[in-house]
Short mmCIF file of C-alpha atoms and ligand atoms in Angstrom, two decimals:
data_model
loop_
_atom_site.label_atom_id
_atom_site.label_comp_id
_atom_site.label_asym_id
_atom_site.label_seq_id
_atom_site.Cartn_x
_atom_site.Cartn_y
_atom_site.Cartn_z
CA MET A 16 2.40 -221.97 -33.58
CA ASN A 17 2.45 -218.15 -33.66
CA ARG A 18 -0.01 -215.95 -35.50
CA ILE A 19 2.24 -215.48 -38.58
CA ASP A 20 2.65 -219.24 -38.96
CA ARG A 21 -1.08 -219.71 -38.69
CA LEU A 22 -1.65 -217.11 -41.41
CA ARG A 23 0.99 -218.84 -43.58
CA GLN A 24 -0.75 -222.15 -43.04
CA LEU A 25 -4.09 -220.61 -44.00
CA TYR A 26 -2.50 -219.03 -47.11
CA GLY A 27 -0.99 -222.42 -48.04
CA TRP A 28 -4.40 -224.08 -47.66
CA VAL A 29 -6.12 -221.56 -49.92
CA ASP A 30 -3.18 -221.54 -52.37
CA GLU A 31 -3.36 -225.31 -52.76
CA ARG A 32 -6.96 -225.00 -53.84
CA LEU A 33 -7.01 -221.73 -55.79
CA ASP A 34 -3.41 -221.52 -57.05
CA LEU A 35 -2.95 -217.99 -55.71
CA GLU A 36 0.74 -217.97 -56.69
CA SER A 37 -0.10 -217.95 -60.39
CA GLY A 38 -2.42 -214.98 -59.81
CA LYS A 39 0.47 -212.93 -58.41
CA SER A 40 1.40 -211.63 -61.86
CA PHE A 41 -2.03 -209.93 -61.91
CA LEU A 42 -1.19 -208.10 -58.69
CA GLY A 43 1.78 -206.61 -60.49
CA LYS A 44 -0.42 -205.32 -63.33
CA ALA A 45 0.63 -201.75 -63.99
CA PHE A 46 -1.86 -198.87 -63.79
CA PRO A 47 -0.73 -195.64 -65.41
CA ALA A 48 -0.65 -192.91 -62.74
CA GLU A 49 -3.03 -190.54 -64.55
CA ASP A 50 -5.81 -188.84 -62.59
CA SER A 51 -8.23 -188.69 -65.53
CA PHE A 52 -7.99 -192.50 -65.74
CA LEU A 53 -9.91 -192.62 -62.47
CA LEU A 54 -13.17 -191.36 -64.01
CA GLY A 55 -14.09 -194.90 -65.11
CA GLU A 56 -13.58 -196.01 -61.52
CA VAL A 57 -15.93 -193.31 -60.25
CA ALA A 58 -18.61 -194.66 -62.62
CA LEU A 59 -17.91 -198.17 -61.37
CA PHE A 60 -18.18 -197.20 -57.71
CA CYS A 61 -21.39 -195.27 -58.39
CA PHE A 62 -22.83 -198.47 -59.86
CA LEU A 63 -21.85 -200.43 -56.73
CA LEU A 64 -23.42 -197.78 -54.50
CA LEU A 65 -26.55 -197.77 -56.67
CA VAL A 66 -26.91 -201.51 -56.14
CA LEU A 67 -26.36 -201.20 -52.37
CA SER A 68 -28.75 -198.27 -51.90
CA GLY A 69 -31.21 -199.94 -54.30
CA VAL A 70 -31.29 -203.08 -52.16
CA PHE A 71 -32.27 -200.91 -49.17
CA LEU A 72 -35.02 -199.17 -51.16
CA GLY A 73 -36.24 -202.53 -52.47
CA PHE A 74 -37.23 -203.56 -48.94
CA PHE A 75 -39.74 -200.72 -48.72
CA PHE A 76 -40.87 -199.99 -52.29
CA GLU A 77 -44.20 -201.49 -53.48
CA PRO A 78 -44.37 -201.98 -57.26
CA SER A 79 -48.13 -201.57 -57.50
CA THR A 80 -50.56 -198.87 -58.54
CA SER A 81 -53.50 -200.23 -56.49
CA GLU A 82 -55.08 -197.53 -54.34
CA VAL A 83 -54.33 -197.75 -50.61
CA GLU A 84 -55.17 -195.39 -47.77
CA TYR A 85 -52.26 -193.18 -46.76
CA ASP A 86 -51.55 -192.86 -43.04
CA GLY A 87 -47.95 -191.60 -43.03
CA SER A 88 -46.64 -188.29 -41.80
CA VAL A 89 -47.35 -186.00 -44.80
CA ALA A 90 -50.38 -184.12 -43.46
CA GLU A 91 -51.90 -183.12 -46.83
CA TYR A 92 -52.34 -186.75 -47.94
CA GLN A 93 -53.64 -188.13 -44.61
CA GLY A 94 -56.52 -190.55 -45.15
CA GLU A 95 -56.41 -190.23 -48.98
CA GLU A 96 -56.56 -193.21 -51.35
CA LEU A 97 -53.30 -193.14 -53.32
CA PRO A 98 -51.35 -195.50 -55.63
CA GLU A 99 -49.34 -197.92 -53.50
CA SER A 100 -45.98 -197.19 -55.18
CA PHE A 101 -46.45 -193.44 -54.56
CA VAL A 102 -47.35 -194.16 -50.92
CA SER A 103 -44.32 -196.41 -50.46
CA VAL A 104 -41.95 -193.71 -51.75
CA LEU A 105 -43.61 -191.16 -49.44
CA ASN A 106 -43.01 -193.63 -46.59
CA ILE A 107 -39.38 -194.18 -47.59
CA THR A 108 -38.86 -190.42 -47.71
CA TYR A 109 -40.63 -189.36 -44.51
CA ASP A 110 -41.12 -192.38 -42.25
CA VAL A 111 -38.47 -195.08 -42.84
CA PRO A 112 -35.34 -194.38 -40.71
CA PHE A 113 -32.52 -193.19 -43.02
CA GLY A 114 -34.97 -193.61 -45.94
CA MET A 115 -34.67 -190.03 -47.18
CA LEU A 116 -30.86 -190.16 -47.04
CA ILE A 117 -30.64 -193.48 -48.91
CA ARG A 118 -33.22 -192.40 -51.51
CA ARG A 119 -31.26 -189.23 -52.13
CA MET A 120 -27.98 -191.19 -52.31
CA HIS A 121 -29.53 -193.54 -54.88
CA HIS A 122 -30.70 -190.56 -56.91
CA TRP A 123 -27.36 -188.70 -56.80
CA ALA A 124 -25.39 -191.89 -57.49
CA ALA A 125 -27.40 -192.33 -60.71
CA HIS A 126 -26.61 -188.76 -61.76
CA LEU A 127 -22.95 -189.04 -60.80
CA MET A 128 -22.66 -192.37 -62.62
CA VAL A 129 -23.95 -190.85 -65.86
CA ALA A 130 -21.82 -187.71 -65.43
CA SER A 131 -18.61 -189.60 -64.67
CA MET A 132 -19.34 -192.03 -67.50
CA ALA A 133 -19.76 -189.13 -69.93
CA LEU A 134 -16.50 -187.51 -68.74
CA HIS A 135 -14.74 -190.88 -68.92
CA MET A 136 -15.95 -191.28 -72.49
CA LEU A 137 -14.71 -187.77 -73.35
CA ARG A 138 -11.33 -188.60 -71.80
CA VAL A 139 -11.09 -191.74 -73.92
CA PHE A 140 -12.20 -189.79 -77.00
CA PHE A 141 -9.89 -186.78 -76.69
CA THR A 142 -6.82 -188.88 -75.85
CA GLY A 143 -7.53 -191.28 -78.72
CA ALA A 144 -7.66 -194.26 -76.32
CA TYR A 145 -10.40 -195.82 -78.51
CA ARG A 146 -7.95 -196.58 -81.32
CA ASN A 147 -6.70 -200.00 -82.40
CA PRO A 148 -6.79 -202.39 -80.47
CA ARG A 149 -9.35 -200.85 -78.08
CA GLU A 150 -12.27 -200.52 -80.51
CA PRO A 151 -14.12 -203.47 -78.88
CA ASN A 152 -14.00 -201.77 -75.48
CA TRP A 153 -15.27 -198.53 -77.00
CA LEU A 154 -18.22 -200.51 -78.41
CA VAL A 155 -18.92 -202.15 -75.04
CA GLY A 156 -18.69 -198.68 -73.46
CA THR A 157 -21.21 -197.24 -75.92
CA GLY A 158 -23.56 -200.09 -74.99
CA LEU A 159 -23.03 -199.30 -71.31
CA ALA A 160 -23.92 -195.65 -71.90
CA GLY A 161 -27.21 -196.61 -73.61
CA VAL A 162 -28.27 -199.21 -71.05
CA THR A 163 -27.35 -196.94 -68.10
CA MET A 164 -29.57 -194.15 -69.43
CA PHE A 165 -32.38 -196.62 -69.97
CA ALA A 166 -31.98 -197.92 -66.40
CA ALA A 167 -32.24 -194.36 -65.06
CA TYR A 168 -35.36 -193.78 -67.17
CA THR A 169 -37.13 -196.85 -65.73
CA GLY A 170 -36.23 -195.73 -62.19
CA TYR A 171 -37.62 -192.24 -62.81
CA ALA A 172 -41.09 -193.75 -63.37
CA LEU A 173 -41.28 -195.85 -60.21
CA PRO A 174 -42.65 -193.33 -57.65
CA PHE A 175 -45.62 -192.87 -60.02
CA ASP A 176 -45.89 -189.19 -59.25
CA GLU A 177 -47.49 -186.73 -61.63
CA PHE A 178 -44.30 -185.12 -62.95
CA ALA A 179 -42.32 -188.31 -63.61
CA SER A 180 -45.30 -190.20 -65.04
CA THR A 181 -45.97 -187.47 -67.55
CA ALA A 182 -42.30 -187.40 -68.60
CA VAL A 183 -42.24 -191.21 -68.86
CA GLY A 184 -45.39 -191.02 -70.99
CA ILE A 185 -43.35 -189.21 -73.67
CA GLY A 186 -41.20 -192.35 -73.91
CA TYR A 187 -44.34 -194.43 -74.33
CA ASN A 188 -45.52 -192.30 -77.26
CA VAL A 189 -42.07 -192.45 -78.86
CA THR A 190 -42.02 -196.25 -78.50
CA LEU A 191 -45.47 -196.46 -80.11
CA SER A 192 -44.15 -194.46 -83.06
CA VAL A 193 -41.61 -197.16 -84.06
CA PRO A 194 -42.72 -198.40 -87.49
CA LEU A 195 -44.24 -201.90 -87.59
CA VAL A 196 -43.18 -203.14 -84.13
CA GLY A 197 -43.86 -200.03 -81.99
CA GLU A 198 -47.12 -201.23 -80.54
CA THR A 199 -45.72 -204.65 -79.62
CA ILE A 200 -42.62 -203.18 -77.94
CA ALA A 201 -44.69 -200.57 -76.11
CA HIS A 202 -47.09 -203.23 -74.83
CA LEU A 203 -44.22 -205.44 -73.77
CA ALA A 204 -42.21 -202.75 -71.97
CA PHE A 205 -45.07 -200.67 -70.57
CA GLY A 206 -47.51 -203.52 -69.92
CA GLY A 207 -50.32 -202.19 -72.11
CA SER A 208 -51.25 -198.59 -72.79
CA PHE A 209 -49.46 -196.20 -70.46
CA PRO A 210 -50.03 -195.83 -67.55
CA SER A 211 -51.67 -199.17 -66.91
CA SER A 212 -51.62 -201.16 -63.69
CA ALA A 213 -48.92 -203.37 -65.26
CA THR A 214 -46.51 -200.52 -66.11
CA ILE A 215 -44.95 -200.10 -62.67
CA PRO A 216 -44.41 -203.86 -61.98
CA ARG A 217 -42.86 -204.22 -65.44
CA PHE A 218 -40.60 -201.18 -65.03
CA TYR A 219 -39.65 -202.43 -61.56
CA PHE A 220 -38.60 -205.77 -63.03
CA LEU A 221 -36.52 -204.01 -65.70
CA HIS A 222 -35.06 -201.54 -63.21
CA VAL A 223 -34.02 -203.91 -60.42
CA LEU A 224 -33.14 -207.04 -62.34
CA VAL A 225 -32.84 -207.00 -66.13
CA LEU A 226 -31.00 -203.71 -66.66
CA PRO A 227 -28.61 -203.95 -63.65
CA ALA A 228 -27.74 -207.51 -64.74
CA ILE A 229 -26.96 -206.28 -68.26
CA ILE A 230 -24.92 -203.36 -66.86
CA ALA A 231 -23.00 -205.68 -64.50
CA GLY A 232 -22.32 -208.10 -67.37
CA LEU A 233 -21.12 -205.32 -69.69
CA ILE A 234 -18.91 -203.83 -66.95
CA GLY A 235 -17.43 -207.33 -66.46
CA VAL A 236 -16.64 -207.61 -70.19
CA HIS A 237 -15.30 -204.01 -70.18
CA MET A 238 -12.90 -204.86 -67.33
CA LEU A 239 -11.83 -208.19 -68.86
CA ILE A 240 -10.92 -206.50 -72.12
CA LEU A 241 -9.11 -203.77 -70.17
CA VAL A 242 -7.04 -206.27 -68.19
CA ARG A 243 -6.27 -208.26 -71.32
CA GLN A 244 -5.25 -205.25 -73.43
CA LYS A 245 -3.91 -203.11 -70.59
CA HIS A 246 -4.37 -199.37 -70.28
CA THR A 247 -3.07 -196.84 -72.71
CA GLU A 248 -0.29 -194.82 -71.18
CA ALA A 249 0.57 -191.12 -71.43
CA GLN A 250 3.58 -190.46 -73.61
CA ARG A 251 6.79 -190.62 -71.61
CA ASP A 252 8.99 -187.55 -71.32
CA ALA A 253 12.14 -189.67 -71.44
CA ASP A 254 13.37 -193.20 -70.89
CA VAL A 255 12.07 -194.49 -67.56
CA PRO A 256 14.88 -195.48 -65.21
CA ALA A 257 14.37 -198.81 -63.49
CA PRO A 258 14.13 -199.76 -60.76
CA ASP A 259 11.95 -196.79 -59.89
CA LEU A 260 10.02 -197.16 -56.65
CA HIS A 261 6.89 -195.49 -57.98
CA ARG A 262 6.83 -196.99 -61.43
CA ARG A 263 6.85 -200.61 -62.31
CA ASP A 264 6.38 -202.70 -65.40
CA GLU A 265 4.57 -205.98 -65.50
CA ARG A 266 6.77 -207.78 -67.96
CA GLU A 267 8.51 -210.65 -66.33
CA ASP A 268 11.40 -210.76 -68.78
CA GLY A 269 13.22 -208.01 -70.60
CA ALA A 270 15.01 -204.80 -69.86
CA ALA A 271 12.94 -203.26 -67.11
CA ALA A 272 12.53 -206.47 -65.19
CA ASP A 273 16.25 -207.08 -65.00
CA GLY A 274 17.01 -203.55 -63.88
CA GLY A 275 17.60 -201.75 -67.20
CA ALA A 276 15.75 -198.59 -68.28
CA VAL A 277 12.47 -198.72 -70.20
CA ALA A 278 12.93 -196.85 -73.46
CA ARG A 279 10.70 -193.83 -74.02
CA ASP A 280 8.98 -195.40 -77.02
CA ASP A 281 8.95 -199.04 -75.84
CA ASP A 282 5.23 -199.70 -75.79
CA SER A 283 5.64 -203.41 -75.08
CA VAL A 284 6.05 -202.44 -71.43
CA VAL A 285 3.36 -200.70 -69.37
CA VAL A 286 4.86 -198.30 -66.87
CA GLY A 287 2.73 -197.37 -63.90
CA LEU A 288 1.66 -198.26 -60.38
CA PRO A 289 1.39 -201.95 -59.53
CA ALA A 290 -2.19 -203.08 -58.95
CA PHE A 291 -1.28 -204.17 -55.43
CA PRO A 292 -0.77 -202.39 -53.12
CA ASN A 293 -0.44 -198.98 -54.83
CA GLN A 294 -3.42 -198.91 -57.21
CA VAL A 295 -5.67 -200.63 -54.67
CA ALA A 296 -4.87 -197.82 -52.23
CA VAL A 297 -5.58 -195.15 -54.87
CA SER A 298 -8.85 -196.89 -55.81
CA ALA A 299 -9.87 -197.09 -52.14
CA VAL A 300 -9.36 -193.32 -51.89
CA VAL A 301 -11.46 -192.82 -55.05
CA PHE A 302 -14.18 -195.06 -53.60
CA PHE A 303 -14.35 -193.17 -50.31
CA LEU A 304 -14.24 -189.79 -52.09
CA THR A 305 -17.16 -190.93 -54.28
CA LEU A 306 -19.05 -192.09 -51.18
CA ALA A 307 -18.25 -188.82 -49.39
CA THR A 308 -19.43 -186.74 -52.38
CA LEU A 309 -22.68 -188.69 -52.57
CA SER A 310 -23.23 -188.42 -48.81
CA LEU A 311 -22.67 -184.68 -48.99
CA LEU A 312 -25.05 -184.28 -51.93
CA ALA A 313 -27.64 -186.53 -50.24
CA GLY A 314 -27.29 -184.65 -46.97
CA PHE A 315 -27.80 -181.20 -48.42
CA LEU A 316 -29.57 -181.39 -51.78
CA PRO A 317 -33.16 -182.63 -51.94
CA VAL A 318 -34.28 -184.77 -54.87
CA HIS A 319 -37.49 -185.07 -56.86
CA ASN A 320 -40.07 -183.88 -54.31
CA ILE A 321 -42.96 -186.25 -54.96
CA ALA A 322 -45.06 -184.88 -52.09
CA GLU A 323 -45.17 -181.58 -53.99
CA TYR A 324 -45.98 -183.11 -57.40
CA GLY A 325 -48.68 -185.45 -56.11
CA PRO A 326 -49.63 -188.85 -57.52
CA ASN A 327 -50.08 -189.54 -61.22
CA ASP A 328 -53.25 -187.91 -62.50
CA PRO A 329 -54.18 -188.90 -66.08
CA ALA A 330 -56.69 -186.03 -66.21
CA SER A 331 -54.10 -183.26 -65.80
CA THR A 332 -50.81 -182.26 -67.44
CA PRO A 333 -48.11 -180.44 -65.47
CA SER A 334 -47.16 -177.08 -66.98
CA LEU A 335 -43.50 -178.07 -67.25
CA ILE A 336 -42.57 -181.55 -68.46
CA MET A 337 -38.90 -182.45 -68.55
CA PRO A 338 -36.80 -185.60 -68.51
CA ASP A 339 -33.56 -185.86 -66.53
CA TRP A 340 -30.68 -183.71 -67.84
CA PHE A 341 -28.90 -186.60 -69.53
CA LEU A 342 -31.96 -187.38 -71.67
CA MET A 343 -32.60 -183.71 -72.43
CA TRP A 344 -30.74 -183.79 -75.75
CA GLY A 345 -33.09 -186.49 -77.06
CA TYR A 346 -36.05 -184.43 -75.84
CA GLY A 347 -34.55 -181.46 -77.70
CA PHE A 348 -34.54 -183.44 -80.98
CA LEU A 349 -38.16 -184.34 -80.35
CA LYS A 350 -39.09 -180.69 -79.85
CA LEU A 351 -37.20 -179.39 -82.87
CA THR A 352 -38.31 -182.02 -85.39
CA PRO A 353 -41.02 -180.28 -87.42
CA SER A 354 -44.35 -182.11 -87.46
CA TRP A 355 -44.48 -182.00 -91.30
CA LEU A 356 -41.46 -184.31 -91.35
CA SER A 357 -43.52 -187.47 -91.52
CA PHE A 358 -44.00 -189.64 -94.59
CA ASP A 359 -44.88 -193.11 -95.85
CA VAL A 360 -42.41 -195.56 -97.36
CA LEU A 361 -43.87 -198.73 -98.92
CA GLY A 362 -46.98 -198.21 -96.87
CA ILE A 363 -45.05 -197.87 -93.61
CA HIS A 364 -45.65 -194.64 -91.72
CA ILE A 365 -42.55 -192.78 -90.48
CA SER A 366 -43.69 -190.12 -88.00
CA ALA A 367 -41.89 -186.97 -86.87
CA GLU A 368 -42.05 -188.38 -83.35
CA PHE A 369 -40.08 -191.43 -84.45
CA ILE A 370 -37.52 -189.32 -86.33
CA GLY A 371 -36.92 -186.92 -83.43
CA GLY A 372 -37.35 -189.32 -80.54
CA LEU A 373 -35.55 -192.41 -81.78
CA ALA A 374 -34.02 -192.14 -85.25
CA LEU A 375 -31.88 -189.05 -84.54
CA PRO A 376 -30.65 -190.23 -81.09
CA GLY A 377 -30.01 -193.61 -82.77
CA VAL A 378 -27.87 -191.90 -85.42
CA VAL A 379 -25.92 -190.10 -82.66
CA PHE A 380 -25.30 -193.37 -80.81
CA GLY A 381 -24.43 -195.10 -84.09
CA LEU A 382 -21.87 -192.45 -85.01
CA VAL A 383 -20.34 -192.62 -81.53
CA ALA A 384 -20.09 -196.42 -81.76
CA LEU A 385 -18.55 -196.25 -85.24
CA TRP A 386 -16.06 -193.47 -84.46
CA PRO A 387 -13.01 -195.78 -83.92
CA PHE A 388 -13.71 -197.18 -87.39
CA ILE A 389 -14.05 -193.70 -88.89
CA ASP A 390 -10.81 -192.51 -87.26
CA TYR A 391 -9.28 -195.90 -88.03
CA GLU A 392 -5.73 -196.84 -87.11
CA ASP A 393 -4.09 -199.76 -88.92
CA SER A 394 -1.51 -200.65 -86.29
CA ALA A 395 -1.88 -200.86 -82.53
CA VAL A 396 -1.43 -197.65 -80.52
CA HIS A 397 -0.67 -197.89 -76.80
CA PHE A 398 0.25 -194.31 -75.94
CA THR A 399 -2.41 -191.64 -75.50
CA ALA A 400 -2.54 -188.80 -77.99
CA ASP A 401 -2.29 -185.11 -77.15
CA PRO A 402 -5.66 -183.55 -78.12
CA LEU A 403 -3.83 -180.32 -79.04
CA GLU A 404 -1.96 -182.20 -81.73
CA ARG A 405 -5.09 -183.66 -83.36
CA PRO A 406 -7.03 -180.73 -84.86
CA PHE A 407 -9.51 -182.89 -86.76
CA GLN A 408 -10.44 -185.33 -83.99
CA THR A 409 -10.49 -182.63 -81.31
CA GLY A 410 -12.58 -180.38 -83.59
CA VAL A 411 -15.09 -183.21 -84.14
CA GLY A 412 -15.18 -183.90 -80.37
CA VAL A 413 -15.84 -180.25 -79.48
CA ALA A 414 -18.48 -180.00 -82.24
CA GLY A 415 -20.14 -183.13 -80.77
CA VAL A 416 -20.18 -181.70 -77.24
CA VAL A 417 -21.61 -178.38 -78.49
CA PHE A 418 -24.25 -180.29 -80.49
CA ILE A 419 -25.42 -182.24 -77.44
CA MET A 420 -25.45 -179.07 -75.31
CA LEU A 421 -27.50 -177.12 -77.86
CA ALA A 422 -29.93 -180.03 -78.29
CA SER A 423 -30.30 -180.10 -74.48
CA ILE A 424 -31.02 -176.36 -74.43
CA ALA A 425 -33.71 -177.01 -77.07
CA GLY A 426 -35.18 -179.60 -74.70
CA MET A 427 -35.56 -176.80 -72.13
CA ASP A 428 -37.24 -174.47 -74.65
CA VAL A 429 -40.06 -173.57 -72.25
CA ILE A 430 -37.57 -172.15 -69.74
CA VAL A 431 -35.46 -170.44 -72.44
CA ALA A 432 -38.58 -168.88 -74.00
CA ASP A 433 -39.54 -167.56 -70.59
CA ILE A 434 -36.09 -166.02 -70.07
CA VAL A 435 -35.90 -164.32 -73.50
CA GLY A 436 -39.58 -163.28 -73.48
CA MET A 437 -40.70 -165.25 -76.56
CA THR A 438 -43.12 -168.07 -77.20
CA THR A 439 -41.65 -171.52 -77.83
CA ALA A 440 -42.92 -171.35 -81.42
CA GLN A 441 -41.03 -168.07 -82.00
CA LEU A 442 -37.91 -169.54 -80.43
CA LYS A 443 -37.91 -172.78 -82.42
CA PRO A 444 -36.29 -171.47 -85.67
CA TYR A 445 -33.45 -169.89 -83.67
CA LEU A 446 -32.83 -173.09 -81.72
CA THR A 447 -32.90 -175.15 -84.94
CA ALA A 448 -30.44 -172.79 -86.63
CA ALA A 449 -28.18 -172.84 -83.56
CA LEU A 450 -28.22 -176.65 -83.54
CA LEU A 451 -27.29 -176.85 -87.20
CA VAL A 452 -24.67 -174.08 -87.31
CA GLY A 453 -23.29 -173.89 -83.72
CA PRO A 454 -21.41 -177.20 -83.72
CA LEU A 455 -19.94 -176.50 -87.16
CA ILE A 456 -18.60 -173.13 -86.05
CA ALA A 457 -17.23 -174.54 -82.78
CA GLY A 458 -15.54 -177.42 -84.61
CA LEU A 459 -14.01 -175.14 -87.25
CA VAL A 460 -12.72 -172.67 -84.64
CA VAL A 461 -11.03 -175.51 -82.75
CA TYR A 462 -9.67 -177.01 -85.96
CA ALA A 463 -8.23 -173.65 -87.05
CA GLY A 464 -6.95 -172.85 -83.55
CA LEU A 465 -5.01 -176.10 -83.44
CA GLY A 466 -3.41 -175.41 -86.80
CA GLY A 467 -5.58 -177.71 -88.91
CA PHE A 468 -5.51 -175.27 -91.85
CA ASP A 469 -1.73 -174.83 -91.69
CA ASP A 470 0.17 -176.39 -94.54
CA ASP A 471 2.63 -178.20 -92.27
CA GLU A 472 1.68 -181.57 -90.88
CA PRO A 473 0.70 -181.22 -87.21
CA PRO A 474 3.49 -182.48 -84.94
CA ASP A 475 2.97 -186.13 -84.22
CA ASP A 476 5.70 -187.90 -82.37
CA GLU A 477 3.68 -190.78 -81.04
CA PRO A 478 5.22 -194.17 -81.33
CA THR A 479 2.66 -196.43 -82.93
CA ALA A 480 3.78 -200.00 -83.48
CA ARG A 481 3.83 -202.33 -80.49
CA THR A 482 6.85 -204.59 -80.42
CA GLU A 483 6.91 -208.29 -79.79
CA GLY A 484 6.45 -209.47 -76.25
CA ASP A 485 3.31 -207.56 -75.42
CA GLY A 486 0.87 -209.20 -73.11
C1 HEM B 12 -20.86 -197.92 -66.64
C2 HEM B 12 -20.05 -197.24 -67.38
C3 HEM B 12 -18.54 -197.45 -67.45
C4 HEM B 12 -17.68 -197.93 -66.50
C5 HEM B 12 -18.02 -198.40 -65.08
C6 HEM B 12 -16.35 -197.91 -67.08
C7 HEM B 12 -15.20 -198.28 -66.40
C8 HEM B 12 -13.92 -198.19 -66.92
C9 HEM B 12 -12.70 -198.30 -66.16
C10 HEM B 12 -12.62 -198.50 -64.63
C11 HEM B 12 -11.66 -198.18 -67.03
C12 HEM B 12 -10.17 -198.15 -66.67
C13 HEM B 12 -9.83 -196.78 -66.11
C14 HEM B 12 -10.01 -195.66 -67.10
O1 HEM B 12 -9.39 -195.72 -68.17
O2 HEM B 12 -10.80 -194.75 -66.79
C15 HEM B 12 -12.21 -198.05 -68.37
C16 HEM B 12 -11.47 -197.94 -69.54
C17 HEM B 12 -12.03 -197.75 -70.81
N1 HEM B 12 -13.34 -197.41 -71.09
FE1 HEM B 12 -14.87 -197.44 -69.76
N2 HEM B 12 -16.43 -197.46 -68.37
C18 HEM B 12 -17.76 -197.15 -68.63
C19 HEM B 12 -18.25 -196.60 -69.81
C20 HEM B 12 -17.49 -196.38 -70.96
C21 HEM B 12 -17.96 -195.69 -72.14
C22 HEM B 12 -19.35 -195.02 -72.25
C23 HEM B 12 -16.95 -195.76 -73.06
C24 HEM B 12 -16.91 -195.21 -74.47
C25 HEM B 12 -17.92 -195.24 -75.31
C26 HEM B 12 -15.83 -196.47 -72.47
C27 HEM B 12 -14.64 -196.80 -73.09
C28 HEM B 12 -13.47 -197.24 -72.45
C29 HEM B 12 -12.20 -197.51 -73.10
C30 HEM B 12 -11.89 -197.45 -74.62
C31 HEM B 12 -11.28 -197.83 -72.06
C32 HEM B 12 -9.77 -198.13 -72.22
C33 HEM B 12 -9.08 -196.79 -72.00
C34 HEM B 12 -7.56 -196.87 -71.94
O3 HEM B 12 -6.97 -197.95 -72.08
O4 HEM B 12 -6.96 -195.80 -71.77
N3 HEM B 12 -16.19 -196.80 -71.18
N4 HEM B 12 -13.60 -198.03 -68.28
#
């Protein structure tokens, strides 16, 4: 028996058990050949690399704040009694072979995951890919965005250095400010008043098990919905001739399958690259490019230098406290919410801290989640929209981006005040005004620029209804 026969025999054996033949239709699933559709994949690969690099770090990290004597290679801490988690991260960074590289890769993968996720979300928003029937996947995506940021927050705390602990402490105070249940939630999540000896073990548990499991589960649901509903597709310039070597539909019956052309507006057929081998090859390239980018970043750009910050010291406060960039907008709300904005309703105290730190970010997340129901479409839409032809939606999107950017700048008020030569108190009214007016102006300019105020209806030649026979 030659090698080919042996492989056939092996395939037959597996096929008998797993019915591979019936899975072949999945291999023909069409992926629209659009580069911006790869942003979701970058986020996915970052998650995989986070898990892999996290497993490595898990072998060396100690989730404990007990004091131990340091005897690693950072001279200034030699012989000092330091919290064990801080010591273990110093060891990973300076003494474990490849430790610094993997720690940096883990760090950059987290940042790249959030960045690619945000860009992916903007792609979906501006092309209208959230519309009927994809509202459920938009909701799952919004959940993913929230949980991913929370996972990053819990990781930030783990080295138990002075800078990160102080920033994490802001989250503790905000949690405490939740009316009625704040104290219970804070005690549950932070293991008592922050920082207590139980905080790091509890955050470790959330960071390495609970939150990654939720993210993995949500990504699974996200992908299942995607496979079931199939991608949106860019509008076709003309009818697609078939057979076309680079484009293929997945419908087993019908015009394209028997060699006829796919009509320009026939949205019952997805035209794109088959999952195997074409899309798998493209995805492999995306994976290795993501890995290469992270390796390059990890090789050249240092991360959070805990040796410089020193271990957590409850007696001191660093002069500059800042969360990671992707949480900066929430920090901005916290800074701009005036302290007089606190009141009692039915004997329940609503503090300014709660309004700025949780209620306002909650409203932002809520509006994002509800957007497909605000811009509601009655019938199914399977072609992407051109943002230039949707003045209202694009205007709202640009206003939203400007709003988040201005709120983030407010979060960095100490740096801005330093640059413009003011105190943060003097700067605050300007930042508040900018946050209230800036997005409105940006949105109106975009709306007007795209012809939103013109009397004529904006051109809209999208086909909307999906015909029978969709999968
Ligand atoms: C961990 C985070 C995420 C991962 C790994 C992820 C992954 C993906 C992938 C691989 C795709 C298919 C390729 C593409 O269209 O880019 C996709 C599609 C989609 N995602 Fe995500 N995503 C994430 C977060 C989000 C967020 C935050 C949203 C929006 C709030 C979202 C909404 C959608 C929608 C509506 C689709 C279907 C798009 C279409 O058919 O054109 N996703 N996602």
